[in-house]
Coordinates of C-alpha atoms in Angstrom, one line a residue:
M1 CA 90.5 147.6 62.7
S2 CA 90.4 144.4 64.7
D3 CA 93.2 143.8 67.3
P4 CA 95.6 141.1 65.9
T5 CA 96.6 140.2 69.5
A6 CA 93.1 139.3 70.5
P7 CA 93.1 135.7 69.3
I8 CA 96.4 135.0 71.1
W9 CA 95.1 136.6 74.3
D10 CA 92.0 134.5 74.1
L11 CA 94.1 131.3 73.8
I12 CA 96.3 132.4 76.8
R13 CA 93.2 133.2 78.8
G14 CA 91.8 129.8 77.9
V15 CA 94.5 128.1 79.9
W16 CA 93.7 130.3 82.9
R17 CA 90.0 129.5 82.5
F18 CA 90.6 125.8 82.2
S19 CA 92.7 125.9 85.5
A20 CA 89.6 127.4 87.2
L21 CA 87.4 124.7 85.6
N22 CA 89.7 121.9 86.7
A23 CA 89.8 123.2 90.3
F24 CA 86.0 123.7 90.3
V25 CA 85.6 120.0 89.4
C26 CA 88.3 118.6 91.6
L27 CA 87.0 120.5 94.6
E28 CA 83.6 119.0 93.9
V29 CA 81.9 122.4 93.9
P30 CA 79.1 121.1 91.5
Q31 CA 78.1 118.3 94.0
A32 CA 78.1 120.8 96.9
L33 CA 75.7 123.0 95.0
K34 CA 73.5 120.3 93.6
D35 CA 70.7 120.9 96.2
G36 CA 70.7 124.7 95.9
P37 CA 72.6 127.9 96.6
R38 CA 75.3 128.1 99.3
T39 CA 77.5 130.7 100.7
V40 CA 81.3 130.7 100.3
P41 CA 81.9 129.6 103.9
E42 CA 79.4 126.7 103.4
L43 CA 81.1 125.7 100.2
A44 CA 84.5 125.9 101.8
E45 CA 83.4 123.5 104.5
R46 CA 81.8 121.1 102.1
C47 CA 84.8 121.2 99.7
A48 CA 87.5 121.1 102.4
A49 CA 89.0 124.3 101.0
Q50 CA 90.3 127.7 102.2
P51 CA 87.4 130.2 102.1
A52 CA 89.3 133.1 100.7
M53 CA 91.1 131.1 98.0
L54 CA 87.9 129.2 97.1
A55 CA 86.1 132.6 96.7
R56 CA 88.5 133.4 93.9
I57 CA 87.8 130.1 92.1
L58 CA 84.1 130.7 92.5
R59 CA 84.4 134.3 91.1
A60 CA 86.2 133.0 88.1
A61 CA 83.7 130.1 87.6
A62 CA 80.9 132.6 87.7
G63 CA 82.7 134.7 85.1
I64 CA 82.8 131.8 82.7
G65 CA 79.2 130.9 83.2
L66 CA 79.4 127.9 85.6
L67 CA 77.8 129.8 88.5
R68 CA 75.6 132.8 89.2
S69 CA 75.4 134.9 92.3
V70 CA 72.0 134.9 94.0
S71 CA 73.2 137.4 96.6
P72 CA 76.7 138.7 97.6
G73 CA 78.9 135.7 98.4
T74 CA 76.2 133.1 97.6
Y75 CA 76.2 131.1 94.5
E76 CA 74.1 128.6 92.6
L77 CA 74.9 126.3 89.6
T78 CA 73.9 127.5 86.1
E79 CA 72.6 125.0 83.5
T80 CA 76.2 124.9 82.1
G81 CA 77.7 124.3 85.6
A82 CA 75.2 121.4 86.1
V83 CA 76.7 119.4 83.3
L84 CA 79.8 119.0 85.5
L85 CA 77.8 116.9 88.0
P86 CA 79.0 113.2 87.7
D87 CA 75.4 112.0 87.4
H88 CA 74.1 114.5 84.9
P89 CA 72.8 112.8 81.7
R90 CA 75.2 114.9 79.6
S91 CA 78.0 115.0 82.1
L92 CA 81.4 116.4 81.1
H93 CA 82.8 115.7 84.5
P94 CA 85.0 112.9 83.2
G95 CA 86.0 115.1 80.2
V96 CA 87.6 117.6 82.6
F97 CA 89.5 114.9 84.6
T98 CA 90.7 113.2 81.4
T99 CA 91.9 116.4 79.8
A100 CA 93.7 117.6 82.9
S101 CA 95.3 114.2 83.7
P102 CA 99.1 114.6 83.9
P103 CA 99.8 112.1 81.1
L104 CA 97.5 113.7 78.6
M105 CA 98.6 117.2 79.5
Y106 CA 102.2 116.0 79.1
A107 CA 101.3 114.9 75.6
L108 CA 100.1 118.3 74.7
M109 CA 102.9 120.2 76.3
T110 CA 105.6 118.2 74.6
L111 CA 104.3 118.7 71.0
T112 CA 107.4 120.7 70.2
E113 CA 109.7 117.8 71.1
T114 CA 107.5 115.3 69.3
V115 CA 107.4 117.3 66.1
R116 CA 111.1 118.1 66.1
T117 CA 112.3 114.5 66.8
G118 CA 109.5 112.5 65.3
R119 CA 109.4 110.5 68.5
Q120 CA 106.4 110.5 70.8
A121 CA 107.5 112.2 74.0
F122 CA 104.2 110.8 75.5
A123 CA 105.0 107.3 74.5
D124 CA 108.6 107.5 75.7
R125 CA 107.4 108.4 79.1
Y126 CA 104.1 106.5 79.4
G127 CA 104.1 103.9 76.7
A128 CA 101.2 103.4 74.3
M129 CA 97.9 105.1 75.2
Y130 CA 95.9 101.9 75.6
Q131 CA 98.7 100.3 77.6
L132 CA 98.5 103.3 80.0
L133 CA 94.7 102.9 80.2
S134 CA 95.1 99.2 81.0
E135 CA 97.4 100.1 83.9
D136 CA 95.7 103.3 85.3
K137 CA 92.2 102.2 86.1
E138 CA 91.1 105.6 87.4
L139 CA 92.1 107.3 84.2
A140 CA 90.6 104.5 82.2
G141 CA 87.3 105.0 83.9
H142 CA 87.3 108.8 83.3
F143 CA 88.4 108.2 79.6
D144 CA 85.7 105.7 78.9
A145 CA 83.0 107.9 80.4
F146 CA 84.3 110.9 78.4
M147 CA 84.2 108.9 75.2
D148 CA 80.7 107.7 76.0
A149 CA 79.6 111.3 76.7
R150 CA 81.3 112.6 73.5
S151 CA 79.8 109.9 71.3
R152 CA 76.2 110.1 72.6
P153 CA 75.2 113.2 70.6
F154 CA 76.5 111.8 67.3
A155 CA 75.2 108.3 68.0
Q156 CA 71.7 109.8 68.5
A157 CA 72.1 111.8 65.3
L158 CA 73.3 108.8 63.4
A159 CA 70.3 106.7 64.6
R160 CA 67.9 109.6 63.7
H161 CA 69.3 110.7 60.3
Y162 CA 70.8 107.7 58.6
D163 CA 68.5 105.4 56.5
F164 CA 68.8 102.0 58.1
S165 CA 65.7 100.6 56.4
G166 CA 67.6 98.5 53.9
A167 CA 69.8 96.8 56.5
R168 CA 69.0 93.8 58.7
T169 CA 72.3 93.3 60.5
I170 CA 74.9 95.8 61.6
V171 CA 78.4 95.0 62.9
D172 CA 80.1 97.6 65.1
V173 CA 83.8 97.0 64.6
G174 CA 85.8 98.0 67.6
G175 CA 82.6 99.2 69.2
G176 CA 83.8 99.2 72.8
K177 CA 81.0 98.4 75.2
G178 CA 78.4 98.9 72.4
H179 CA 76.9 102.3 73.3
I180 CA 76.6 103.4 69.6
L181 CA 75.1 100.1 68.5
A182 CA 72.6 100.1 71.4
T183 CA 71.5 103.6 70.4
I184 CA 70.9 102.5 66.8
L185 CA 69.1 99.2 67.8
R186 CA 66.8 101.0 70.2
A187 CA 65.8 103.4 67.4
H188 CA 65.4 100.7 64.7
Q189 CA 63.6 97.7 66.0
H190 CA 64.0 95.6 62.8
L191 CA 67.8 95.6 63.2
R192 CA 70.1 93.0 64.8
G193 CA 73.7 93.9 65.7
V194 CA 77.0 92.5 66.7
V195 CA 80.0 94.2 68.5
V196 CA 83.4 93.0 67.5
E197 CA 85.8 93.7 70.3
L198 CA 88.9 92.3 72.0
E199 CA 88.4 89.6 74.6
H200 CA 88.9 91.7 77.7
T201 CA 86.2 94.1 76.5
A202 CA 83.6 91.5 75.6
P203 CA 82.0 90.9 79.0
T204 CA 81.5 94.7 79.6
A205 CA 79.8 94.9 76.1
R206 CA 77.5 92.0 76.8
A207 CA 76.4 93.5 80.1
Y208 CA 75.9 97.0 78.6
L209 CA 73.8 95.8 75.7
A210 CA 71.6 93.7 78.0
G211 CA 71.3 96.7 80.3
R212 CA 70.1 98.9 77.4
G213 CA 67.4 96.4 76.6
V214 CA 68.8 95.2 73.3
G215 CA 70.6 92.0 74.5
D216 CA 68.1 89.8 72.6
R217 CA 69.0 91.5 69.3
A218 CA 72.7 92.1 69.9
G219 CA 75.7 89.9 70.3
V220 CA 79.4 90.2 71.0
I221 CA 82.2 88.5 69.0
T222 CA 85.8 88.6 70.1
G223 CA 88.3 89.5 67.5
D224 CA 91.1 91.7 66.4
F225 CA 90.3 93.9 63.3
F226 CA 93.9 93.8 62.3
A227 CA 93.6 90.0 61.9
S228 CA 90.0 89.6 60.5
V229 CA 86.4 90.6 60.9
P230 CA 84.8 87.2 61.1
I231 CA 81.1 87.9 60.3
E232 CA 79.0 88.9 57.3
A233 CA 76.5 91.8 57.6
D234 CA 74.6 94.3 55.6
L235 CA 76.3 97.2 57.3
Y236 CA 79.6 97.7 59.0
L237 CA 80.3 100.6 61.4
L238 CA 83.7 102.0 62.4
S239 CA 83.2 104.8 64.8
N240 CA 86.3 106.8 65.8
I241 CA 88.5 103.9 64.8
I242 CA 90.3 105.0 61.6
H243 CA 91.6 108.2 63.2
N244 CA 93.7 106.2 65.6
W245 CA 95.9 104.8 62.8
D246 CA 98.1 105.9 59.9
D247 CA 97.1 105.2 56.3
L248 CA 98.9 101.8 56.1
E249 CA 97.2 100.4 59.3
A250 CA 93.9 101.9 58.4
T251 CA 94.0 100.3 55.0
K252 CA 94.7 96.9 56.6
I253 CA 91.6 97.3 58.8
I254 CA 89.5 98.3 55.8
Q255 CA 90.7 95.4 53.6
N256 CA 89.8 92.9 56.4
L257 CA 86.3 94.3 56.3
L258 CA 86.2 94.0 52.5
A259 CA 87.2 90.3 52.9
A260 CA 84.2 89.7 55.1
M261 CA 81.5 91.8 53.6
P262 CA 79.0 90.3 51.1
E263 CA 77.9 91.9 47.8
G264 CA 75.9 95.0 48.4
A265 CA 77.0 95.7 51.9
R266 CA 78.1 99.1 53.1
I267 CA 80.7 100.5 55.5
L268 CA 80.0 103.5 57.6
F269 CA 82.9 105.5 59.1
V270 CA 82.0 107.9 61.9
D271 CA 84.8 110.5 62.3
M272 CA 85.6 114.1 62.1
V273 CA 85.9 115.2 58.5
L274 CA 88.1 118.3 58.4
P275 CA 87.6 121.1 55.8
D276 CA 90.3 121.3 53.2
D277 CA 90.6 125.1 53.6
D278 CA 91.7 127.2 56.5
S279 CA 88.3 127.5 58.2
P280 CA 88.2 126.6 61.9
H281 CA 87.1 123.1 62.9
M282 CA 87.0 121.2 66.2
G283 CA 88.8 118.3 64.4
K284 CA 91.9 120.5 63.7
E285 CA 92.1 121.1 67.4
L286 CA 91.5 117.5 68.4
D287 CA 94.3 116.6 66.0
M288 CA 96.8 118.2 68.3
R289 CA 95.8 115.6 70.9
M290 CA 96.1 112.8 68.3
L291 CA 99.5 114.1 67.4
G292 CA 100.7 114.2 70.9
I293 CA 99.3 110.8 72.0
F294 CA 99.1 108.6 69.0
G295 CA 101.5 110.2 66.5
S296 CA 100.5 108.0 63.5
G297 CA 96.8 108.5 64.2
R298 CA 95.3 111.7 62.8
E299 CA 92.1 113.5 61.9
R300 CA 91.6 113.7 58.1
S301 CA 90.1 116.1 55.6
L302 CA 87.6 115.0 53.1
S303 CA 90.2 114.8 50.4
E304 CA 92.5 112.8 52.6
Y305 CA 89.7 110.5 53.6
T306 CA 88.6 110.1 49.9
A307 CA 92.2 109.1 48.9
L308 CA 92.6 106.7 51.8
L309 CA 89.3 104.9 51.2
R310 CA 89.7 104.8 47.4
G311 CA 93.2 103.3 47.9
A312 CA 91.8 100.7 50.2
G313 CA 89.1 99.7 47.7
L314 CA 86.1 101.8 48.7
E315 CA 84.1 104.7 47.2
I316 CA 82.3 107.4 49.2
T317 CA 78.6 107.6 48.4
E318 CA 77.5 110.2 51.0
V319 CA 78.9 112.3 53.8
T320 CA 76.4 113.6 56.4
E321 CA 77.4 115.8 59.3
L322 CA 76.0 114.6 62.6
A323 CA 76.9 116.5 65.8
L324 CA 80.0 117.9 67.6
S325 CA 81.8 118.3 64.2
T326 CA 81.5 114.6 63.5
S327 CA 80.2 113.1 60.3
V328 CA 79.2 109.7 58.9
I329 CA 80.8 108.7 55.7
E330 CA 78.9 106.0 53.7
T331 CA 81.0 103.8 51.4
V332 CA 80.6 100.9 49.1
R333 CA 83.0 98.6 47.4
G334 CA 84.9 100.3 44.6
A335 CA 84.8 99.3 41.0

């Protein structure tokens, strides 16, 4: 018979493991090992750490697969540990910093208060999430880099698996600096694209699209999707947008798209689509962060998404899983 305490112990141990991971990154151990194996004393000198204490962090890091011993007291990075290098093409270095940041940890640790009172303990202390990011440039940099790293696998899957052949123009609504649009345009040379973003983000988006070699086929329009989406296109993309808002606000965004979209156009929603049963899903776990930080924002199940979109005037035509538990939901205007 399985031990009913085992899942709880694993969750408790997960906190301990994350503390080792955070120290491993903050002490810059991956950078110290980038060029090859080093001894504990060598690492302690490079990381400005106490050798005996650092040895315990390294032992734990090896136990969770970030390091391997090449000889007693000498370590090298594993393939998993290497993704914690800031310049790794799939780096999760900013993901660790973002997750461990005091404001975001506070949001998770005060879920009880939030759920009991209905008030965001996070918002009461730090204000709205995007207000915090506008004030804390270091956290904003880590957060943006983490979102970029998180979106890269499903952006590539979307560009690879979705049929863009019938479209000529795609509008990425709230597309940030345009990383998803750039991925799609690089894979589909016949497409032109536009990012719709707030004014302060527009210069970064223009520079990014140009740097990715698609500036001649991509533009940036400033706008607020709660006011209007001022452009016609064959295809509209909302990636990780709807999950930030409650049903009323999400419906407003969708209806603004409907007001702009011509006959035959489609809207793609890229989000996590949770199972309606009790099966585990990354989105159910991410929803705890949404609850702690945004409150009204939420991850939705397929039935919840279907009801939301139908109520806003859309019908789902296809749902395709992409990567990292994220799916693309294709929709058309409802009858």
